[in-house]
Amino acid sequence: MPYNNKFIDIAEQLKPTLIPSTVKPIARGQLAKDSSSLFSWTIVADNAENTASSDFICRNGQVAFDFGRYCVGYLSFELECEGKIDCPLRLQIKFGETIAELGESFDGFEPSLGRAWLQDEVIVIDYPVGEVKLPRRYAFRYVSITSVYNPPSYKFRITNLKCETVTSADETAIPVLSGNIPEQLRDIDRTSLNTLRHCMQTVFEDGPKRDRRLWLGDFRLQALVNYQSFKNYDLCKRCLYLFAGTADERGCIPSCVYEYPQPRSGELFIYDYTALFVPTLLEYAEASKDIDTAVELWPSALRQLEIVLKDVDSNGLFHDKKEWWLFIDWNNGLDKQASEQAIVIYCLKQALKLAELVGDSSRNSWLHTNINLMSKAAMESLFDSARQVFISGESRQISWASQAWMIIAGVVDYSVASEILSRLEGLEGVVQPAGPYLYHYVLEAMFIAGHKEQAIALIKEYWGGMINLGSDTFWEVFDPNDLKLSPYGSYLINSYCHAWSCTPSLFIRQLE
Amino acid sequence: MPYNNKFIDIAEQLKPTLIPSTVKPIARGQLAKDSSSLFSWTIVADNAENTASSDFICRNGQVAFDFGRYCVGYLSFELECEGKIDCPLRLQIKFGETIAELGESFDGFEPSLGRAWLQDEVIVIDYPVGEVKLPRRYAFRYVSITSVYNPPSYKFRITNLKCETVTSADETAIPVLSGNIPEQLRDIDRTSLNTLRHCMQTVFEDGPKRDRRLWLGDFRLQALVNYQSFKNYDLCKRCLYLFAGTADERGCIPSCVYEYPQPRSGELFIYDYTALFVPTLLEYAEASKDIDTAVELWPSALRQLEIVLKDVDSNGLFHDKKEWWLFIDWNNGLDKQASEQAIVIYCLKQALKLAELVGDSSRNSWLHTNINLMSKAAMESLFDSARQVFISGESRQISWASQAWMIIAGVVDYSVASEILSRLEGLEGVVQPAGPYLYHYVLEAMFIAGHKEQAIALIKEYWGGMINLGSDTFWEVFDPNDLKLSPYGSYLINSYCHAWSCTPSLFIRQLE
């Protein structure tokens, strides 16, 4: 791989030292089915005073702990035994972002993603007394510890169960929220930042349970919220350099990057993510005032535009040549042509601002030409003049995605944008957003179009809905009408702390 | 516990440095059912040249390896991947003394002993490239590695699979076997010493898979073979001091001792094992010429006799007060009165020899009195004058155990012993030995009674039977007519390398 080692070195020097803290369980008890609880599982607490310890456990006994809050970190506990220790101890330890992950068996479950994402370990301890530290990092609120047919000769108990959590987010940097913000929005802001905090590790991870890695489109949203809260500019800079440093032989920046064993490309390329490197760099430079980085990475940003424009025809229209992964949203039924068209237009426009910031107007005319051509093509081919909304693909599909991105790209002005959004409500068969990532851009379009009340209502209903279910983090996938919806075959493998869902904070913190 | 720290310190200073060596698999392939193989499982080898590597494995693929010989040690391998490593790797690794342990599922199996004795691990490797070292020690010849629903995005292969074996037995110390010994007995001798070798670790373990600890009765037999082969006197001395150092407040030596986290009593007391400390100490002193140790531990040895004599009545007859575990053999139907009676007589007699060796005749009269009283009681109450064999308990049970121990104890002389053994063949309902531990004492009785041919035939048939099944170690439990016999509910948890089965070597090496 033709990695740019200079860039990677810069990134590696910015690797943060993580901030530790200790979290202990606030309740312990037994797992039980409960149809009134999320995913029908609950922990029936036993009201013990010392919630970081268990009673003595024999044979195939089990205990479940609730840490009371989401944790990302390292679990440890001590073992105490009674009786004759004549055999190693075998334990199954399960970690759940939800209680259901503890309650449901993973046996026979064959997820399309790797089974290894499910957080359960089987450990055998030769001499089961003293401290046990699990070496891997887990993301969870709930833990169950099950004795796997241990002998009757002794029983054991867990004491001093705790999690050493880690994050690169500094809580003390968060500006105080305006006193005018109502309680529900304050809750949503708190949950947003909690979600982001757990995803801020040595990179901005998409989710600390899964995929635990840096995704370009996700990173952009995380960085935007970070600028309003934790203000960890170095972590953003590190991520920008990791992306630019792992570009392929075409100069194309990968859509995801791994840190271990050394920085490496995820070798996945998402058309929309590629283009979004441009606003991501611009926003960093604007927030951090670090113009040097913008100057150094400006050629990389321009290169992404050159690459995505290869799939735009001479009339300025994007065509899916099936060479890219088009993301936009998890909705498989979504036609993505209009959204991609709009994203490229948007990114070309952001490039003009970046050009000004770095003091290089040499490509301005090329940028203007493409903006004009693509905007014209969008109105001619992707706007339904009868229905007065944007359409996508041969099926002339009408979706929230297409309208949102065209509005964000400024293809229509403020007043038309507002009319389009109002008009959508009355139309039948409009393809809805399927997840928080696209919902973010819908919110952004609503604010642009002056639909502030509608946006706030959406925040309260959609993100507030997750809080109402008892979550202190926002989810990767959330459909209030189908809580078990999953792109991966099971809700158990969904990520329940996913940074692309943290953006309500961005809007709430801009309210007066 | 009132441990004798001086003794424990002496033991700890004698802790051996283990001798390492590297063993690699000699074949690899797929597990398959095969009714003609031991326990109906085989590995169908794929004739690969590099048997320490696997082909690429996907999803839920599996590979099985045959190391070609029994190993006790630490497994390591390297992982090589092809594709996009986007998820941790989850593997199940099973270790088998027999292939059946790999083939049979352990799920739902609830052994009366701890499930943790079954040797399978589930490991999750965050970045599945490079070396993987399993931290625990295993005892096995066969290993299977199974991919647990890993993602389709990449496949992996195992390379450089190896076991770093450990032992405190020095092969180079073994005296060359007389050229007159026939091939089958040479095989049995080799297998005996191989069995002992794997059990020689930082103590004489009973079995390296299970229980991995020092048992007094087992140790006596191991030490006897060790004096004829590896001649590791220090390891014997260490074990003697571990026993003597962990005696309880009565001065009673425990029947098993653990090394970790520090030497500690197993808090189990077997009547026959307690008495056998006396000959064990004597035999050590005779073999090693280390009289100082015999002098230092002589009071401990005498104390064991004082303790066991508490269960002998004023007429010199042993009665089971149900305060002890009586072992003798695994056979639950065996009445143990006569055997225990004989063992105490034997140990009292050995104490006289030990008294002479350490130069302390002060208890000789007490020893003689008890020997005479108990021998008389044995002949009066435990010898059936009509049938002319020893009997045991109220049911007047006739067993090999009773005859063997009475012969070893010298309660009858050489010629009567021979007649008794000959007579047994013609009797119905004689309780047979159930396992190799008692078979050893049957062999000893046969040699004492001059039944050398019968003894050699037994060695060839019984121990040779295990070799004929493809084993290069001798088993804890072996019944040629019921190969799956187990005292623990399943043959899978039996130990297939168990030192109390290593004694044919002792007899073979004394043949001319």
PDB file of N, CA and C in Angstrom, chain A residues 59 84-88 90 110-112 114-117 120-122 124 126-127 136 148-149 151-152 212-213 258 260-261 264 266-268, chain B residues 59 84-88 90 110-112 114-117 120-122 124 126-127 136 148-149 151-152 212-213 258 260-261 264 266-268:
ATOM      1  N   ARG A  59     -22.226 -24.664  41.260  1.00  0.00           N
ATOM      2  CA  ARG A  59     -22.608 -25.441  40.080  1.00  0.00           C
ATOM      3  C   ARG A  59     -22.849 -24.590  38.821  1.00  0.00           C
ATOM      4  N   LYS A  84     -13.558 -26.787  49.335  1.00  0.00           N
ATOM      5  CA  LYS A  84     -12.273 -27.323  48.893  1.00  0.00           C
ATOM      6  C   LYS A  84     -12.071 -27.027  47.410  1.00  0.00           C
ATOM      7  N   ILE A  85     -11.142 -26.152  47.127  1.00  0.00           N
ATOM      8  CA  ILE A  85     -10.893 -25.789  45.731  1.00  0.00           C
ATOM      9  C   ILE A  85     -10.082 -26.903  45.096  1.00  0.00           C
ATOM     10  N   ASP A  86     -10.740 -27.781  44.367  1.00  0.00           N
ATOM     11  CA  ASP A  86     -10.072 -28.973  43.838  1.00  0.00           C
ATOM     12  C   ASP A  86     -10.146 -29.047  42.323  1.00  0.00           C
ATOM     13  N   CYS A  87     -10.531 -27.955  41.688  1.00  0.00           N
ATOM     14  CA  CYS A  87     -10.770 -27.973  40.239  1.00  0.00           C
ATOM     15  C   CYS A  87     -10.723 -26.524  39.763  1.00  0.00           C
ATOM     16  N   PRO A  88     -10.232 -26.286  38.535  1.00  0.00           N
ATOM     17  CA  PRO A  88     -10.304 -24.924  38.006  1.00  0.00           C
ATOM     18  C   PRO A  88     -11.771 -24.466  37.920  1.00  0.00           C
ATOM     19  N   ARG A  90     -14.718 -22.545  35.793  1.00  0.00           N
ATOM     20  CA  ARG A  90     -15.107 -22.161  34.432  1.00  0.00           C
ATOM     21  C   ARG A  90     -16.279 -21.187  34.521  1.00  0.00           C
ATOM     22  N   GLU A 110     -26.196 -17.287  14.289  1.00  0.00           N
ATOM     23  CA  GLU A 110     -25.166 -17.188  13.263  1.00  0.00           C
ATOM     24  C   GLU A 110     -25.280 -15.861  12.529  1.00  0.00           C
ATOM     25  N   PRO A 111     -24.819 -14.792  13.157  1.00  0.00           N
ATOM     26  CA  PRO A 111     -24.994 -13.475  12.542  1.00  0.00           C
ATOM     27  C   PRO A 111     -24.185 -13.348  11.255  1.00  0.00           C
ATOM     28  N   SER A 112     -24.694 -12.507  10.357  1.00  0.00           N
ATOM     29  CA  SER A 112     -23.979 -12.296   9.089  1.00  0.00           C
ATOM     30  C   SER A 112     -22.642 -11.615   9.376  1.00  0.00           C
ATOM     31  N   GLY A 114     -19.499 -11.084  12.123  1.00  0.00           N
ATOM     32  CA  GLY A 114     -18.845 -12.121  12.923  1.00  0.00           C
ATOM     33  C   GLY A 114     -19.508 -12.307  14.282  1.00  0.00           C
ATOM     34  N   ARG A 115     -19.586 -13.558  14.690  1.00  0.00           N
ATOM     35  CA  ARG A 115     -20.085 -13.914  16.017  1.00  0.00           C
ATOM     36  C   ARG A 115     -19.261 -13.241  17.114  1.00  0.00           C
ATOM     37  N   ALA A 116     -18.004 -12.930  16.775  1.00  0.00           N
ATOM     38  CA  ALA A 116     -17.089 -12.370  17.771  1.00  0.00           C
ATOM     39  C   ALA A 116     -17.496 -10.976  18.251  1.00  0.00           C
ATOM     40  N   TRP A 117     -18.417 -10.309  17.526  1.00  0.00           N
ATOM     41  CA  TRP A 117     -18.890  -9.009  18.017  1.00  0.00           C
ATOM     42  C   TRP A 117     -19.759  -9.153  19.261  1.00  0.00           C
ATOM     43  N   ASP A 120     -19.255 -12.091  24.723  1.00  0.00           N
ATOM     44  CA  ASP A 120     -19.263 -13.092  25.787  1.00  0.00           C
ATOM     45  C   ASP A 120     -17.949 -13.832  25.767  1.00  0.00           C
ATOM     46  N   GLU A 121     -17.461 -14.090  26.948  1.00  0.00           N
ATOM     47  CA  GLU A 121     -16.185 -14.781  27.080  1.00  0.00           C
ATOM     48  C   GLU A 121     -16.393 -16.003  27.959  1.00  0.00           C
ATOM     49  N   VAL A 122     -15.638 -17.025  27.657  1.00  0.00           N
ATOM     50  CA  VAL A 122     -15.600 -18.179  28.544  1.00  0.00           C
ATOM     51  C   VAL A 122     -14.188 -18.219  29.102  1.00  0.00           C
ATOM     52  N   VAL A 124     -11.389 -19.883  32.036  1.00  0.00           N
ATOM     53  CA  VAL A 124     -11.092 -20.949  32.989  1.00  0.00           C
ATOM     54  C   VAL A 124      -9.949 -20.445  33.862  1.00  0.00           C
ATOM     55  N   ASP A 126      -7.330 -21.349  36.772  1.00  0.00           N
ATOM     56  CA  ASP A 126      -6.749 -22.534  37.417  1.00  0.00           C
ATOM     57  C   ASP A 126      -6.862 -22.473  38.931  1.00  0.00           C
ATOM     58  N   TYR A 127      -6.530 -21.330  39.497  1.00  0.00           N
ATOM     59  CA  TYR A 127      -6.699 -21.201  40.947  1.00  0.00           C
ATOM     60  C   TYR A 127      -7.632 -20.022  41.201  1.00  0.00           C
ATOM     61  N   ARG A 136      -9.586  -7.880  27.389  1.00  0.00           N
ATOM     62  CA  ARG A 136     -10.198  -7.150  26.271  1.00  0.00           C
ATOM     63  C   ARG A 136     -11.091  -6.006  26.775  1.00  0.00           C
ATOM     64  N   VAL A 148     -20.132 -22.397  35.043  1.00  0.00           N
ATOM     65  CA  VAL A 148     -20.384 -23.446  34.052  1.00  0.00           C
ATOM     66  C   VAL A 148     -20.098 -24.817  34.668  1.00  0.00           C
ATOM     67  N   TYR A 149     -21.101 -25.383  35.293  1.00  0.00           N
ATOM     68  CA  TYR A 149     -21.023 -26.708  35.898  1.00  0.00           C
ATOM     69  C   TYR A 149     -19.732 -26.918  36.690  1.00  0.00           C
ATOM     70  N   PRO A 151     -17.686 -27.798  40.213  1.00  0.00           N
ATOM     71  CA  PRO A 151     -17.920 -28.962  41.081  1.00  0.00           C
ATOM     72  C   PRO A 151     -18.621 -28.563  42.381  1.00  0.00           C
ATOM     73  N   PRO A 152     -19.264 -29.525  43.024  1.00  0.00           N
ATOM     74  CA  PRO A 152     -19.954 -29.246  44.290  1.00  0.00           C
ATOM     75  C   PRO A 152     -18.990 -29.009  45.447  1.00  0.00           C
ATOM     76  N   ARG A 212     -16.092  -0.548  16.310  1.00  0.00           N
ATOM     77  CA  ARG A 212     -14.881  -0.105  17.003  1.00  0.00           C
ATOM     78  C   ARG A 212     -13.853   0.480  16.052  1.00  0.00           C
ATOM     79  N   ARG A 213     -14.335   1.190  15.033  1.00  0.00           N
ATOM     80  CA  ARG A 213     -13.350   1.774  14.133  1.00  0.00           C
ATOM     81  C   ARG A 213     -13.817   3.097  13.558  1.00  0.00           C
ATOM     82  N   TYR A 258      -8.370   1.365  10.214  1.00  0.00           N
ATOM     83  CA  TYR A 258      -8.077   0.622  11.443  1.00  0.00           C
ATOM     84  C   TYR A 258      -6.791   1.160  12.057  1.00  0.00           C
ATOM     85  N   TYR A 260      -4.978  -0.880  14.350  1.00  0.00           N
ATOM     86  CA  TYR A 260      -4.108  -1.979  14.760  1.00  0.00           C
ATOM     87  C   TYR A 260      -3.948  -3.019  13.676  1.00  0.00           C
ATOM     88  N   PRO A 261      -2.796  -3.656  13.641  1.00  0.00           N
ATOM     89  CA  PRO A 261      -1.623  -3.458  14.509  1.00  0.00           C
ATOM     90  C   PRO A 261      -0.881  -2.166  14.179  1.00  0.00           C
ATOM     91  N   ARG A 264      -4.085   1.245   9.037  1.00  0.00           N
ATOM     92  CA  ARG A 264      -4.267   0.594   7.744  1.00  0.00           C
ATOM     93  C   ARG A 264      -5.656   0.900   7.219  1.00  0.00           C
ATOM     94  N   GLY A 266      -9.226   0.410   5.577  1.00  0.00           N
ATOM     95  CA  GLY A 266     -10.263  -0.614   5.643  1.00  0.00           C
ATOM     96  C   GLY A 266     -10.620  -1.152   4.270  1.00  0.00           C
ATOM     97  N   GLU A 267     -10.019  -0.552   3.229  1.00  0.00           N
ATOM     98  CA  GLU A 267     -10.235  -1.004   1.838  1.00  0.00           C
ATOM     99  C   GLU A 267     -11.709  -1.044   1.457  1.00  0.00           C
ATOM    100  N   LEU A 268     -12.472  -0.167   2.054  1.00  0.00           N
ATOM    101  CA  LEU A 268     -13.882   0.002   1.687  1.00  0.00           C
ATOM    102  C   LEU A 268     -14.041   1.444   1.224  1.00  0.00           C
TER     103      LEU A 268
ATOM    104  N   ARG B  59     -15.805 -18.994   8.258  1.00  0.00           N
ATOM    105  CA  ARG B  59     -17.100 -19.138   8.941  1.00  0.00           C
ATOM    106  C   ARG B  59     -17.047 -20.101  10.136  1.00  0.00           C
ATOM    107  N   LYS B  84     -10.452  -8.983   4.241  1.00  0.00           N
ATOM    108  CA  LYS B  84     -10.523  -7.764   5.050  1.00  0.00           C
ATOM    109  C   LYS B  84     -10.825  -8.106   6.502  1.00  0.00           C
ATOM    110  N   ILE B  85      -9.837  -7.901   7.337  1.00  0.00           N
ATOM    111  CA  ILE B  85     -10.020  -8.228   8.759  1.00  0.00           C
ATOM    112  C   ILE B  85     -10.830  -7.108   9.391  1.00  0.00           C
ATOM    113  N   ASP B  86     -12.118  -7.331   9.529  1.00  0.00           N
ATOM    114  CA  ASP B  86     -13.010  -6.267  10.004  1.00  0.00           C
ATOM    115  C   ASP B  86     -13.727  -6.644  11.294  1.00  0.00           C
ATOM    116  N   CYS B  87     -13.277  -7.690  11.941  1.00  0.00           N
ATOM    117  CA  CYS B  87     -13.995  -8.199  13.110  1.00  0.00           C
ATOM    118  C   CYS B  87     -13.014  -9.065  13.894  1.00  0.00           C
ATOM    119  N   PRO B  88     -13.113  -9.089  15.218  1.00  0.00           N
ATOM    120  CA  PRO B  88     -12.281 -10.030  15.981  1.00  0.00           C
ATOM    121  C   PRO B  88     -12.581 -11.470  15.553  1.00  0.00           C
ATOM    122  N   ARG B  90     -13.193 -15.373  16.641  1.00  0.00           N
ATOM    123  CA  ARG B  90     -13.607 -16.223  17.769  1.00  0.00           C
ATOM    124  C   ARG B  90     -13.299 -17.667  17.436  1.00  0.00           C
ATOM    125  N   GLU B 110     -22.795 -32.515  32.012  1.00  0.00           N
ATOM    126  CA  GLU B 110     -22.697 -31.985  33.367  1.00  0.00           C
ATOM    127  C   GLU B 110     -21.990 -32.981  34.273  1.00  0.00           C
ATOM    128  N   PRO B 111     -20.661 -33.072  34.172  1.00  0.00           N
ATOM    129  CA  PRO B 111     -19.934 -34.072  34.943  1.00  0.00           C
ATOM    130  C   PRO B 111     -20.037 -33.788  36.440  1.00  0.00           C
ATOM    131  N   SER B 112     -19.939 -34.856  37.229  1.00  0.00           N
ATOM    132  CA  SER B 112     -19.991 -34.690  38.688  1.00  0.00           C
ATOM    133  C   SER B 112     -18.752 -33.937  39.156  1.00  0.00           C
ATOM    134  N   GLY B 114     -15.844 -31.042  38.153  1.00  0.00           N
ATOM    135  CA  GLY B 114     -16.052 -29.765  37.486  1.00  0.00           C
ATOM    136  C   GLY B 114     -15.917 -29.876  35.971  1.00  0.00           C
ATOM    137  N   ARG B 115     -16.785 -29.160  35.285  1.00  0.00           N
ATOM    138  CA  ARG B 115     -16.745 -29.049  33.830  1.00  0.00           C
ATOM    139  C   ARG B 115     -15.394 -28.499  33.365  1.00  0.00           C
ATOM    140  N   ALA B 116     -14.739 -27.741  34.244  1.00  0.00           N
ATOM    141  CA  ALA B 116     -13.484 -27.080  33.876  1.00  0.00           C
ATOM    142  C   ALA B 116     -12.345 -28.060  33.617  1.00  0.00           C
ATOM    143  N   TRP B 117     -12.511 -29.321  34.025  1.00  0.00           N
ATOM    144  CA  TRP B 117     -11.463 -30.305  33.703  1.00  0.00           C
ATOM    145  C   TRP B 117     -11.449 -30.632  32.223  1.00  0.00           C
ATOM    146  N   ASP B 120     -11.346 -27.355  26.931  1.00  0.00           N
ATOM    147  CA  ASP B 120     -11.694 -26.556  25.763  1.00  0.00           C
ATOM    148  C   ASP B 120     -11.734 -25.096  26.154  1.00  0.00           C
ATOM    149  N   GLU B 121     -11.246 -24.287  25.264  1.00  0.00           N
ATOM    150  CA  GLU B 121     -11.195 -22.854  25.512  1.00  0.00           C
ATOM    151  C   GLU B 121     -11.892 -22.145  24.370  1.00  0.00           C
ATOM    152  N   VAL B 122     -12.521 -21.054  24.698  1.00  0.00           N
ATOM    153  CA  VAL B 122     -13.070 -20.174  23.670  1.00  0.00           C
ATOM    154  C   VAL B 122     -12.266 -18.887  23.764  1.00  0.00           C
ATOM    155  N   VAL B 124     -11.178 -15.053  21.942  1.00  0.00           N
ATOM    156  CA  VAL B 124     -11.519 -14.001  20.982  1.00  0.00           C
ATOM    157  C   VAL B 124     -10.263 -13.157  20.807  1.00  0.00           C
ATOM    158  N   ASP B 126      -8.647  -9.882  19.123  1.00  0.00           N
ATOM    159  CA  ASP B 126      -9.080  -8.622  18.515  1.00  0.00           C
ATOM    160  C   ASP B 126      -8.456  -8.392  17.145  1.00  0.00           C
ATOM    161  N   TYR B 127      -7.161  -8.619  17.046  1.00  0.00           N
ATOM    162  CA  TYR B 127      -6.517  -8.492  15.737  1.00  0.00           C
ATOM    163  C   TYR B 127      -5.858  -9.830  15.411  1.00  0.00           C
ATOM    164  N   ARG B 136      -2.702 -21.267  29.596  1.00  0.00           N
ATOM    165  CA  ARG B 136      -2.843 -22.407  30.502  1.00  0.00           C
ATOM    166  C   ARG B 136      -2.099 -23.634  29.958  1.00  0.00           C
ATOM    167  N   VAL B 148     -15.696 -19.993  15.087  1.00  0.00           N
ATOM    168  CA  VAL B 148     -17.061 -19.848  15.622  1.00  0.00           C
ATOM    169  C   VAL B 148     -17.784 -18.724  14.882  1.00  0.00           C
ATOM    170  N   TYR B 149     -18.397 -19.078  13.777  1.00  0.00           N
ATOM    171  CA  TYR B 149     -19.182 -18.143  12.975  1.00  0.00           C
ATOM    172  C   TYR B 149     -18.471 -16.805  12.748  1.00  0.00           C
ATOM    173  N   PRO B 151     -16.837 -13.857  10.312  1.00  0.00           N
ATOM    174  CA  PRO B 151     -17.502 -13.201   9.178  1.00  0.00           C
ATOM    175  C   PRO B 151     -16.945 -13.685   7.843  1.00  0.00           C
ATOM    176  N   PRO B 152     -17.734 -13.529   6.784  1.00  0.00           N
ATOM    177  CA  PRO B 152     -17.273 -13.937   5.456  1.00  0.00           C
ATOM    178  C   PRO B 152     -16.189 -13.011   4.901  1.00  0.00           C
ATOM    179  N   ARG B 212      -4.191 -33.106  38.363  1.00  0.00           N
ATOM    180  CA  ARG B 212      -3.048 -32.206  38.361  1.00  0.00           C
ATOM    181  C   ARG B 212      -2.534 -31.931  39.758  1.00  0.00           C
ATOM    182  N   ARG B 213      -2.584 -32.933  40.620  1.00  0.00           N
ATOM    183  CA  ARG B 213      -2.062 -32.666  41.959  1.00  0.00           C
ATOM    184  C   ARG B 213      -1.429 -33.908  42.581  1.00  0.00           C
ATOM    185  N   TYR B 258      -1.896 -29.384  47.339  1.00  0.00           N
ATOM    186  CA  TYR B 258      -1.863 -28.451  46.208  1.00  0.00           C
ATOM    187  C   TYR B 258      -0.633 -27.560  46.321  1.00  0.00           C
ATOM    188  N   TYR B 260      -0.533 -24.474  44.610  1.00  0.00           N
ATOM    189  CA  TYR B 260      -0.879 -23.069  44.346  1.00  0.00           C
ATOM    190  C   TYR B 260      -2.094 -22.636  45.122  1.00  0.00           C
ATOM    191  N   PRO B 261      -2.109 -21.361  45.496  1.00  0.00           N
ATOM    192  CA  PRO B 261      -1.089 -20.322  45.248  1.00  0.00           C
ATOM    193  C   PRO B 261       0.136 -20.495  46.126  1.00  0.00           C
ATOM    194  N   ARG B 264      -0.643 -26.153  50.111  1.00  0.00           N
ATOM    195  CA  ARG B 264      -1.777 -26.237  51.036  1.00  0.00           C
ATOM    196  C   ARG B 264      -2.346 -27.656  51.015  1.00  0.00           C
ATOM    197  N   GLY B 266      -4.938 -30.637  50.851  1.00  0.00           N
ATOM    198  CA  GLY B 266      -6.181 -30.905  50.126  1.00  0.00           C
ATOM    199  C   GLY B 266      -7.344 -31.202  51.062  1.00  0.00           C
ATOM    200  N   GLU B 267      -7.020 -31.294  52.379  1.00  0.00           N
ATOM    201  CA  GLU B 267      -8.050 -31.540  53.393  1.00  0.00           C
ATOM    202  C   GLU B 267      -8.885 -32.791  53.119  1.00  0.00           C
ATOM    203  N   LEU B 268      -8.246 -33.749  52.479  1.00  0.00           N
ATOM    204  CA  LEU B 268      -8.864 -35.059  52.258  1.00  0.00           C
ATOM    205  C   LEU B 268      -7.957 -36.080  52.931  1.00  0.00           C
TER     206      LEU B 268
END
